[in-house]
Amino acid sequence: MNAAGPGSPAGLREANRRRVLDAVLAAGEPTQAGIAAATGLAPATVSNIVRQLVDVGSLTATTTVRGGRRVRAVRVVPPAGHVAGIDFGHRHVRVGLARAADTLPRTTAEGVPGPPVPLVAEREADLPDGHGVDDGLDTAAVMLDQALAAAGVDRAELVGVGVGLPAPVDVRTGAVGEPGILPGWVGVDAAHRAGRRLGVPVAVDNDALLGTLAEQAWGALADVRDAVYLKLSDGVGAGLVLDGRPYRGRTGTAGEIGHVVVADDAGGPTGGVGSTVCRCGNRGCLETWASTTTVVGLLEPLLGRPLTIAEVVARARAGHAPSRRVLADTGGHVGRALGGLCSVLTPARVVVGGELAQAGDLLIEPLHAALVRWALPGAAEGVEVVPARLGARAHVLGAVALAGELALGTRG
Ligand SMILES: [Zn+2]
């Protein structure tokens, strides 16, 4: 196992640095004793981490007098320069550029989310499904240059890039692990490859996890400690928040709810018809029942032409019964898979993001009903199901937040 895995000494150090930094961001200018109280870390550990973060320029620590006692007060130094987020989908790429200092603060008072980090430039382009890593990175690099030019930012001012991928990213190796889910990227150390191509430090994470980070910082997850963020797009994934923190699991790939089998060859929602083979190699995964591809694939034969999700939603709102039916069934399949997850994790809130979230109640109400139907009654009781607040930009904003963390020197 690589030394940087989540359970390794390096992973633990990284997690503790993150906890200290989060505590400082939340409190503004806490004392070292206050940080120890907020994080539960030993005062000596806090003192060590603060010294390291002061050495790399992420924090300042000054001796001051509070309540008649001399204390060490700690502040975050807003990072200089600009950061970029790159959100790769199966068929698109989105680039956002922001001032690094604007990615702070991550936590707002009383859980009321502040406005999201303002992007000084934004670009979006289509990619062919199954694109290779070099093609994807070339496209993103051109868009990043365009964004820098549009904002009048010199390339030398770019201090970090966060990249979101619609696939499980193994934090032990930095590689896209699962064959088939994003075939052009499998086995590639995406952070290293992207860093070489873009010429700046790069951090990579799963896109649903990045949507979770963005909704925690500026959206619908700001005031809950146990929650699930769902990304319903061409791919289906989830980000888990457990006890206030994003949960990545042993390998960093936790949350792949799209590959939970909701119906196998023996039957299920089709009533015995053989289930579709998923890109992961299983049959009957949630993603084969509830992705944007499935939704348009069910309706296109009826209408005789290619459709977008926006058109499907507009038709459904106008009363088109087949469109309403497909969106409701999609919500039902997702709710069924989520029911099991709710029984296990008992989240307080489920936040629905990704392209299908634009269906609103047409999808969310049947999703909620199915969740209640399939979860343990006590676990489903009181679970809120709400749309994501940041919409289609959640993932690129999360990538910007990740780049902001990189700029703060917490991941080096
Ligand atoms: Zn699958």
Tab-separated table of C-alpha atoms and ligand atoms in Angstrom:
chain	number	residue	atom	x	y	z
A	1	MET	CA	0.000	0.000	0.000
A	2	ASN	CA	1.208	3.469	-0.874
A	3	ALA	CA	2.409	5.572	2.072
A	4	ALA	CA	-0.171	8.292	1.363
A	5	GLY	CA	-3.270	6.100	1.859
A	6	PRO	CA	-5.987	7.390	4.198
A	7	GLY	CA	-5.119	4.945	6.999
A	8	SER	CA	-1.346	5.452	6.732
A	9	PRO	CA	0.734	7.767	8.973
A	10	ALA	CA	0.975	10.276	6.078
A	11	GLY	CA	-2.792	10.085	5.543
A	12	LEU	CA	-3.410	10.673	9.250
A	13	ARG	CA	-1.044	13.665	9.306
A	14	GLU	CA	-2.826	15.100	6.279
A	15	ALA	CA	-6.246	14.559	7.929
A	16	ASN	CA	-5.050	16.243	11.153
A	17	ARG	CA	-3.674	19.234	9.227
A	18	ARG	CA	-7.029	19.528	7.483
A	19	ARG	CA	-8.846	19.421	10.846
A	20	VAL	CA	-6.646	22.153	12.275
A	21	LEU	CA	-7.083	24.310	9.204
A	22	ASP	CA	-10.874	23.801	9.209
A	23	ALA	CA	-11.004	24.772	12.898
A	24	VAL	CA	-9.031	27.967	12.203
A	25	LEU	CA	-11.223	28.842	9.208
A	26	ALA	CA	-14.399	28.243	11.248
A	27	ALA	CA	-13.295	30.309	14.239
A	28	GLY	CA	-11.478	33.144	12.454
A	29	GLU	CA	-8.664	33.722	14.950
A	30	PRO	CA	-8.725	30.955	17.566
A	31	THR	CA	-6.089	30.223	20.170
A	32	GLN	CA	-4.082	27.010	20.003
A	33	ALA	CA	-6.003	25.803	23.058
A	34	GLY	CA	-9.248	26.609	21.223
A	35	ILE	CA	-8.092	24.560	18.218
A	36	ALA	CA	-7.279	21.625	20.500
A	37	ALA	CA	-10.749	21.860	22.054
A	38	ALA	CA	-12.489	22.101	18.651
A	39	THR	CA	-10.571	19.230	17.036
A	40	GLY	CA	-10.067	16.914	19.998
A	41	LEU	CA	-6.352	16.757	19.112
A	42	ALA	CA	-3.706	16.853	21.841
A	43	PRO	CA	-2.294	20.367	22.500
A	44	ALA	CA	1.213	19.152	21.530
A	45	THR	CA	-0.116	17.798	18.208
A	46	VAL	CA	-1.900	21.101	17.498
A	47	SER	CA	1.256	23.019	18.352
A	48	ASN	CA	3.302	20.857	15.924
A	49	ILE	CA	0.814	21.192	13.080
A	50	VAL	CA	0.462	24.956	13.569
A	51	ARG	CA	4.261	25.298	13.440
A	52	GLN	CA	4.404	23.292	10.177
A	53	LEU	CA	1.584	25.333	8.611
A	54	VAL	CA	3.271	28.582	9.709
A	55	ASP	CA	6.521	27.337	8.102
A	56	VAL	CA	4.807	26.778	4.737
A	57	GLY	CA	3.061	30.170	4.979
A	58	SER	CA	-0.514	28.844	5.388
A	59	LEU	CA	-1.001	30.270	8.915
A	60	THR	CA	0.278	33.084	11.094
A	61	ALA	CA	0.574	32.651	14.864
A	62	THR	CA	0.982	35.682	17.135
A	63	THR	CA	1.294	35.967	20.883
A	64	THR	CA	-1.440	38.170	22.303
A	65	VAL	CA	-3.241	38.781	25.590
A	66	ARG	CA	-6.834	37.575	26.022
A	67	GLY	CA	-8.656	37.689	29.340
A	68	GLY	CA	-5.421	38.686	31.064
A	69	ARG	CA	-3.511	35.650	29.742
A	70	ARG	CA	-0.865	35.401	27.071
A	71	VAL	CA	-2.112	33.100	24.279
A	72	ARG	CA	-1.074	32.094	20.758
A	73	ALA	CA	-3.696	33.329	18.280
A	74	VAL	CA	-3.753	31.692	14.869
A	75	ARG	CA	-5.054	32.981	11.509
A	76	VAL	CA	-5.174	31.638	7.974
A	77	VAL	CA	-3.057	33.555	5.450
A	78	PRO	CA	-5.219	33.988	2.338
A	79	PRO	CA	-3.301	32.340	-0.501
A	80	ALA	CA	-1.996	34.619	-3.261
A	81	GLY	CA	-2.583	34.104	-6.968
A	82	HIS	CA	-5.350	32.306	-8.832
A	83	VAL	CA	-6.630	28.738	-8.850
A	84	ALA	CA	-8.608	26.793	-11.432
A	85	GLY	CA	-11.099	23.965	-11.268
A	86	ILE	CA	-11.534	21.513	-14.149
A	87	ASP	CA	-14.641	19.316	-14.117
A	88	PHE	CA	-14.490	16.401	-16.552
A	89	GLY	CA	-17.746	14.660	-17.408
A	90	HIS	CA	-18.099	11.633	-19.640
A	91	ARG	CA	-19.011	14.050	-22.455
A	92	HIS	CA	-18.045	17.532	-21.325
A	93	VAL	CA	-15.367	19.555	-19.601
A	94	ARG	CA	-15.902	22.752	-17.636
A	95	VAL	CA	-13.150	25.112	-16.455
A	96	GLY	CA	-13.507	27.790	-13.766
A	97	LEU	CA	-10.932	30.346	-12.632
A	98	ALA	CA	-10.999	32.162	-9.279
A	99	ARG	CA	-8.796	34.223	-6.974
A	100	ALA	CA	-7.226	31.774	-4.520
A	101	ALA	CA	-8.088	34.042	-1.566
A	102	ASP	CA	-11.789	33.929	-2.571
A	103	THR	CA	-11.927	30.178	-1.930
A	104	LEU	CA	-11.879	31.171	1.814
A	105	PRO	CA	-13.714	31.070	4.135
A	106	ARG	CA	-15.068	27.575	3.745
A	107	THR	CA	-17.356	27.681	6.769
A	108	THR	CA	-19.971	30.295	7.564
A	109	ALA	CA	-21.524	31.286	10.883
A	110	GLU	CA	-24.526	29.207	12.071
A	111	GLY	CA	-24.309	27.051	8.951
A	112	VAL	CA	-25.785	29.762	6.732
A	113	PRO	CA	-24.041	29.354	3.393
A	114	GLY	CA	-22.393	32.432	1.945
A	115	PRO	CA	-22.315	33.108	-1.801
A	116	PRO	CA	-20.164	30.629	-3.737
A	117	VAL	CA	-16.629	31.530	-4.735
A	118	PRO	CA	-16.923	34.031	-7.620
A	119	LEU	CA	-15.408	32.726	-10.855
A	120	VAL	CA	-13.455	35.361	-12.781
A	121	ALA	CA	-13.759	33.284	-15.962
A	122	GLU	CA	-15.590	30.121	-16.978
A	123	ARG	CA	-15.461	27.894	-20.086
A	124	GLU	CA	-17.367	24.775	-21.162
A	125	ALA	CA	-16.889	22.375	-24.080
A	126	ASP	CA	-18.150	18.981	-25.258
A	127	LEU	CA	-15.917	15.895	-25.233
A	128	PRO	CA	-16.503	12.621	-27.089
A	129	ASP	CA	-17.682	9.792	-24.786
A	130	GLY	CA	-14.738	7.475	-24.148
A	131	HIS	CA	-12.217	10.294	-24.707
A	132	GLY	CA	-8.572	9.533	-23.894
A	133	VAL	CA	-6.704	11.229	-21.083
A	134	ASP	CA	-4.411	13.207	-23.436
A	135	ASP	CA	-7.296	14.489	-25.587
A	136	GLY	CA	-9.218	15.498	-22.473
A	137	LEU	CA	-6.234	17.292	-20.950
A	138	ASP	CA	-5.370	19.029	-24.240
A	139	THR	CA	-8.910	20.402	-24.492
A	140	ALA	CA	-8.864	21.503	-20.842
A	141	ALA	CA	-5.441	23.160	-21.244
A	142	VAL	CA	-6.690	25.241	-24.187
A	143	MET	CA	-9.805	26.257	-22.250
A	144	LEU	CA	-7.703	27.156	-19.210
A	145	ASP	CA	-5.506	29.406	-21.379
A	146	GLN	CA	-8.664	31.039	-22.788
A	147	ALA	CA	-10.026	31.589	-19.270
A	148	LEU	CA	-6.721	33.124	-18.094
A	149	ALA	CA	-6.669	35.435	-21.127
A	150	ALA	CA	-10.318	36.434	-20.662
A	151	ALA	CA	-9.663	37.372	-17.020
A	152	GLY	CA	-6.361	39.091	-17.817
A	153	VAL	CA	-4.493	36.742	-15.452
A	154	ASP	CA	-0.862	35.860	-16.162
A	155	ARG	CA	-0.152	32.107	-16.272
A	156	ALA	CA	2.567	32.573	-13.619
A	157	GLU	CA	-0.181	33.607	-11.158
A	158	LEU	CA	-1.845	30.184	-11.390
A	159	VAL	CA	-0.894	28.376	-8.161
A	160	GLY	CA	-3.016	25.225	-8.286
A	161	VAL	CA	-5.622	23.287	-10.221
A	162	GLY	CA	-8.305	20.937	-8.896
A	163	VAL	CA	-9.588	18.261	-11.271
A	164	GLY	CA	-12.855	16.329	-10.926
A	165	LEU	CA	-13.329	12.996	-12.704
A	166	PRO	CA	-16.575	11.032	-13.057
A	167	ALA	CA	-14.931	7.838	-11.813
A	168	PRO	CA	-13.554	6.386	-8.587
A	169	VAL	CA	-10.108	7.851	-7.897
A	170	ASP	CA	-7.896	5.632	-5.714
A	171	VAL	CA	-6.178	8.010	-3.277
A	172	ARG	CA	-3.439	5.416	-2.610
A	173	THR	CA	-2.184	5.602	-6.192
A	174	GLY	CA	-3.904	8.705	-7.603
A	175	ALA	CA	-5.209	6.477	-10.406
A	176	VAL	CA	-8.650	5.947	-11.892
A	177	GLY	CA	-9.077	2.452	-10.563
A	178	GLU	CA	-12.170	0.811	-11.969
A	179	PRO	CA	-11.832	-0.400	-15.570
A	180	GLY	CA	-14.738	0.562	-17.789
A	181	ILE	CA	-16.117	3.551	-15.898
A	182	LEU	CA	-13.839	6.120	-17.580
A	183	PRO	CA	-11.926	3.834	-19.962
A	184	GLY	CA	-9.635	6.487	-21.481
A	185	TRP	CA	-8.247	7.324	-18.008
A	186	VAL	CA	-7.851	3.889	-16.403
A	187	GLY	CA	-4.559	3.259	-14.646
A	188	VAL	CA	-3.372	6.820	-15.288
A	189	ASP	CA	-1.938	8.795	-12.351
A	190	ALA	CA	-4.289	11.636	-13.237
A	191	ALA	CA	-2.842	14.247	-10.831
A	192	HIS	CA	0.713	13.652	-12.062
A	193	ARG	CA	-0.270	13.591	-15.743
A	194	ALA	CA	-2.423	16.708	-15.463
A	195	GLY	CA	0.281	18.484	-13.423
A	196	ARG	CA	2.836	17.788	-16.147
A	197	ARG	CA	0.488	18.916	-18.916
A	198	LEU	CA	-0.641	22.104	-17.122
A	199	GLY	CA	2.660	22.949	-15.439
A	200	VAL	CA	1.146	23.563	-11.959
A	201	PRO	CA	0.375	21.421	-8.886
A	202	VAL	CA	-2.837	19.442	-9.429
A	203	ALA	CA	-5.141	17.607	-7.023
A	204	VAL	CA	-7.688	15.112	-8.367
A	205	ASP	CA	-10.874	13.793	-6.813
A	206	ASN	CA	-14.124	12.140	-7.787
A	207	ASP	CA	-16.652	14.659	-9.128
A	208	ALA	CA	-19.484	13.676	-6.776
A	209	LEU	CA	-17.108	14.202	-3.845
A	210	LEU	CA	-16.241	17.645	-5.257
A	211	GLY	CA	-19.964	18.468	-5.557
A	212	THR	CA	-20.197	17.485	-1.890
A	213	LEU	CA	-17.328	19.831	-0.922
A	214	ALA	CA	-18.942	22.725	-2.818
A	215	GLU	CA	-22.410	22.146	-1.327
A	216	GLN	CA	-20.789	21.901	2.140
A	217	ALA	CA	-18.933	25.187	1.643
A	218	TRP	CA	-21.595	27.255	-0.116
A	219	GLY	CA	-24.804	25.267	-0.552
A	220	ALA	CA	-27.359	22.765	0.689
A	221	LEU	CA	-24.952	20.801	2.911
A	222	ALA	CA	-23.635	23.745	4.954
A	223	ASP	CA	-25.759	23.000	8.035
A	224	VAL	CA	-25.884	19.176	8.234
A	225	ARG	CA	-23.409	16.697	9.700
A	226	ASP	CA	-24.717	13.489	8.092
A	227	ALA	CA	-25.827	13.658	4.489
A	228	VAL	CA	-25.630	12.212	1.009
A	229	TYR	CA	-24.920	14.263	-2.128
A	230	LEU	CA	-26.166	12.565	-5.283
A	231	LYS	CA	-24.826	13.270	-8.727
A	232	LEU	CA	-27.356	12.153	-11.315
A	233	SER	CA	-25.852	12.744	-14.734
A	234	ASP	CA	-24.466	10.504	-17.458
A	235	GLY	CA	-22.753	8.831	-14.535
A	236	VAL	CA	-24.427	8.329	-11.157
A	237	GLY	CA	-22.373	8.816	-8.003
A	238	ALA	CA	-22.662	9.957	-4.417
A	239	GLY	CA	-20.587	11.901	-1.910
A	240	LEU	CA	-21.032	10.928	1.726
A	241	VAL	CA	-20.799	13.333	4.654
A	242	LEU	CA	-20.396	11.467	7.938
A	243	ASP	CA	-20.177	13.362	11.214
A	244	GLY	CA	-19.505	16.611	9.338
A	245	ARG	CA	-16.691	15.369	7.118
A	246	PRO	CA	-16.596	14.057	3.543
A	247	TYR	CA	-16.045	10.301	3.707
A	248	ARG	CA	-13.719	8.766	1.123
A	249	GLY	CA	-13.405	5.243	2.526
A	250	ARG	CA	-10.371	2.947	2.621
A	251	THR	CA	-9.257	3.653	-0.930
A	252	GLY	CA	-10.860	7.053	-1.450
A	253	THR	CA	-13.466	5.618	-3.796
A	254	ALA	CA	-16.461	5.446	-1.423
A	255	GLY	CA	-19.834	6.617	-2.722
A	256	GLU	CA	-20.187	4.688	-6.007
A	257	ILE	CA	-23.926	4.269	-5.582
A	258	GLY	CA	-24.321	4.169	-9.381
A	259	HIS	CA	-22.896	0.667	-9.269
A	260	VAL	CA	-25.181	-0.676	-6.580
A	261	VAL	CA	-27.207	-3.413	-8.260
A	262	VAL	CA	-30.912	-2.589	-8.062
A	263	ALA	CA	-32.116	-5.409	-10.311
A	264	ASP	CA	-30.283	-8.422	-11.666
A	265	ASP	CA	-31.096	-11.043	-14.282
A	266	ALA	CA	-33.752	-12.509	-12.034
A	267	GLY	CA	-36.027	-9.546	-12.514
A	268	GLY	CA	-36.719	-6.327	-10.714
A	269	PRO	CA	-38.292	-3.249	-12.235
A	270	THR	CA	-38.434	-4.749	-15.745
A	271	GLY	CA	-40.366	-7.746	-14.478
A	272	GLY	CA	-37.905	-10.434	-15.509
A	273	VAL	CA	-36.314	-8.988	-18.639
A	274	GLY	CA	-32.507	-9.407	-18.554
A	275	SER	CA	-30.891	-6.344	-17.057
A	276	THR	CA	-28.581	-4.078	-19.029
A	277	VAL	CA	-24.845	-4.676	-18.744
A	278	CYS	CA	-23.184	-1.723	-17.011
A	279	ARG	CA	-19.907	-0.131	-18.084
A	280	CYS	CA	-18.413	-1.529	-14.844
A	281	GLY	CA	-19.144	-5.094	-16.018
A	282	ASN	CA	-22.016	-5.858	-13.656
A	283	ARG	CA	-25.657	-6.125	-14.677
A	284	GLY	CA	-28.517	-4.032	-13.372
A	285	CYS	CA	-26.456	-1.282	-11.709
A	286	LEU	CA	-28.441	1.814	-10.678
A	287	GLU	CA	-26.602	3.778	-13.380
A	288	THR	CA	-28.112	1.559	-16.105
A	289	TRP	CA	-31.569	2.483	-14.765
A	290	ALA	CA	-31.175	6.105	-13.840
A	291	SER	CA	-28.630	8.020	-15.932
A	292	THR	CA	-29.273	10.831	-18.413
A	293	THR	CA	-28.409	8.335	-21.189
A	294	THR	CA	-31.135	5.989	-19.992
A	295	VAL	CA	-33.698	8.786	-19.722
A	296	VAL	CA	-33.184	10.093	-23.261
A	297	GLY	CA	-32.721	6.523	-24.561
A	298	LEU	CA	-36.212	5.599	-23.360
A	299	LEU	CA	-37.858	8.667	-24.935
A	300	GLU	CA	-35.943	9.166	-28.192
A	301	PRO	CA	-37.550	6.190	-30.015
A	302	LEU	CA	-40.965	7.637	-29.148
A	303	LEU	CA	-40.159	11.109	-30.464
A	304	GLY	CA	-37.901	9.980	-33.316
A	305	ARG	CA	-35.025	12.390	-32.675
A	306	PRO	CA	-32.191	13.125	-30.226
A	307	LEU	CA	-33.267	14.781	-26.960
A	308	THR	CA	-31.607	16.720	-24.170
A	309	ILE	CA	-32.540	16.449	-20.491
A	310	ALA	CA	-33.667	20.104	-20.566
A	311	GLU	CA	-36.157	19.208	-23.357
A	312	VAL	CA	-37.369	16.116	-21.492
A	313	VAL	CA	-38.000	18.249	-18.384
A	314	ALA	CA	-39.768	20.962	-20.410
A	315	ARG	CA	-41.998	18.333	-22.058
A	316	ALA	CA	-42.775	16.731	-18.705
A	317	ARG	CA	-43.697	20.123	-17.209
A	318	ALA	CA	-45.979	20.726	-20.196
A	319	GLY	CA	-47.803	17.485	-19.355
A	320	HIS	CA	-46.127	14.995	-21.741
A	321	ALA	CA	-47.069	11.741	-19.990
A	322	PRO	CA	-44.166	9.541	-21.222
A	323	SER	CA	-41.593	12.142	-20.141
A	324	ARG	CA	-43.252	12.436	-16.719
A	325	ARG	CA	-43.307	8.673	-16.416
A	326	VAL	CA	-39.623	8.237	-17.271
A	327	LEU	CA	-38.525	10.965	-14.808
A	328	ALA	CA	-40.734	9.508	-12.055
A	329	ASP	CA	-39.411	5.973	-12.668
A	330	THR	CA	-35.851	7.321	-12.623
A	331	GLY	CA	-36.509	8.916	-9.238
A	332	GLY	CA	-38.027	5.626	-8.083
A	333	HIS	CA	-34.933	3.587	-9.008
A	334	VAL	CA	-32.623	6.068	-7.295
A	335	GLY	CA	-34.865	6.151	-4.213
A	336	ARG	CA	-34.784	2.381	-3.973
A	337	ALA	CA	-30.980	2.294	-3.929
A	338	LEU	CA	-30.920	5.225	-1.502
A	339	GLY	CA	-33.348	3.459	0.818
A	340	GLY	CA	-30.709	0.841	1.558
A	341	LEU	CA	-28.073	3.510	2.035
A	342	CYS	CA	-30.357	5.416	4.457
A	343	SER	CA	-30.966	2.281	6.509
A	344	VAL	CA	-27.204	1.863	6.885
A	345	LEU	CA	-26.089	5.484	7.354
A	346	THR	CA	-29.222	7.369	8.584
A	347	PRO	CA	-28.408	10.701	6.902
A	348	ALA	CA	-30.406	13.823	7.799
A	349	ARG	CA	-30.515	15.099	4.223
A	350	VAL	CA	-30.158	13.884	0.653
A	351	VAL	CA	-29.084	16.584	-1.815
A	352	VAL	CA	-29.874	15.843	-5.465
A	353	GLY	CA	-27.388	17.302	-7.942
A	354	GLY	CA	-26.203	16.629	-11.474
A	355	GLU	CA	-27.983	17.173	-14.772
A	356	LEU	CA	-31.154	15.294	-13.776
A	357	ALA	CA	-31.683	17.586	-10.768
A	358	GLN	CA	-33.248	20.139	-13.122
A	359	ALA	CA	-36.337	17.868	-13.168
A	360	GLY	CA	-37.038	19.135	-9.614
A	361	ASP	CA	-40.123	17.640	-7.953
A	362	LEU	CA	-40.929	15.536	-11.030
A	363	LEU	CA	-37.979	13.363	-9.990
A	364	ILE	CA	-37.428	14.250	-6.332
A	365	GLU	CA	-40.950	13.405	-5.073
A	366	PRO	CA	-40.957	9.838	-6.495
A	367	LEU	CA	-37.358	9.487	-5.298
A	368	HIS	CA	-38.403	10.442	-1.760
A	369	ALA	CA	-41.416	8.117	-1.868
A	370	ALA	CA	-39.248	5.172	-2.971
A	371	LEU	CA	-36.645	5.983	-0.328
A	372	VAL	CA	-39.355	5.805	2.342
A	373	ARG	CA	-40.716	2.604	0.807
A	374	TRP	CA	-37.358	0.775	0.789
A	375	ALA	CA	-35.615	2.112	3.910
A	376	LEU	CA	-36.076	0.961	7.464
A	377	PRO	CA	-38.988	3.113	8.708
A	378	GLY	CA	-36.991	4.717	11.510
A	379	ALA	CA	-34.087	5.511	9.160
A	380	ALA	CA	-36.274	7.139	6.503
A	381	GLU	CA	-38.289	9.216	8.951
A	382	GLY	CA	-37.498	12.897	8.652
A	383	VAL	CA	-34.874	12.499	5.891
A	384	GLU	CA	-35.044	15.654	3.766
A	385	VAL	CA	-34.600	15.287	0.014
A	386	VAL	CA	-33.729	18.637	-1.604
A	387	PRO	CA	-32.220	19.842	-4.874
A	388	ALA	CA	-28.578	20.944	-4.894
A	389	ARG	CA	-28.194	24.698	-4.538
A	390	LEU	CA	-25.235	25.117	-6.884
A	391	GLY	CA	-26.811	23.251	-9.818
A	392	ALA	CA	-24.607	22.236	-12.734
A	393	ARG	CA	-21.712	24.340	-11.393
A	394	ALA	CA	-21.360	22.361	-8.144
A	395	HIS	CA	-18.608	20.114	-9.507
A	396	VAL	CA	-16.436	22.827	-11.030
A	397	LEU	CA	-16.869	24.940	-7.853
A	398	GLY	CA	-15.797	21.895	-5.817
A	399	ALA	CA	-12.745	21.544	-8.068
A	400	VAL	CA	-11.963	25.227	-7.386
A	401	ALA	CA	-12.341	24.558	-3.624
A	402	LEU	CA	-9.921	21.614	-3.947
A	403	ALA	CA	-7.447	23.868	-5.775
A	404	GLY	CA	-7.884	26.410	-2.953
A	405	GLU	CA	-6.892	23.711	-0.450
A	406	LEU	CA	-3.869	22.935	-2.600
A	407	ALA	CA	-2.954	26.622	-2.575
A	408	LEU	CA	-3.194	26.640	1.215
A	409	GLY	CA	-0.460	24.032	1.306
A	410	THR	CA	-2.497	21.417	3.121
A	411	ARG	CA	-2.032	18.599	0.656
A	412	GLY	CA	1.701	18.874	0.020
B	1	ZN	ZN	-21.993	-0.686	-12.785
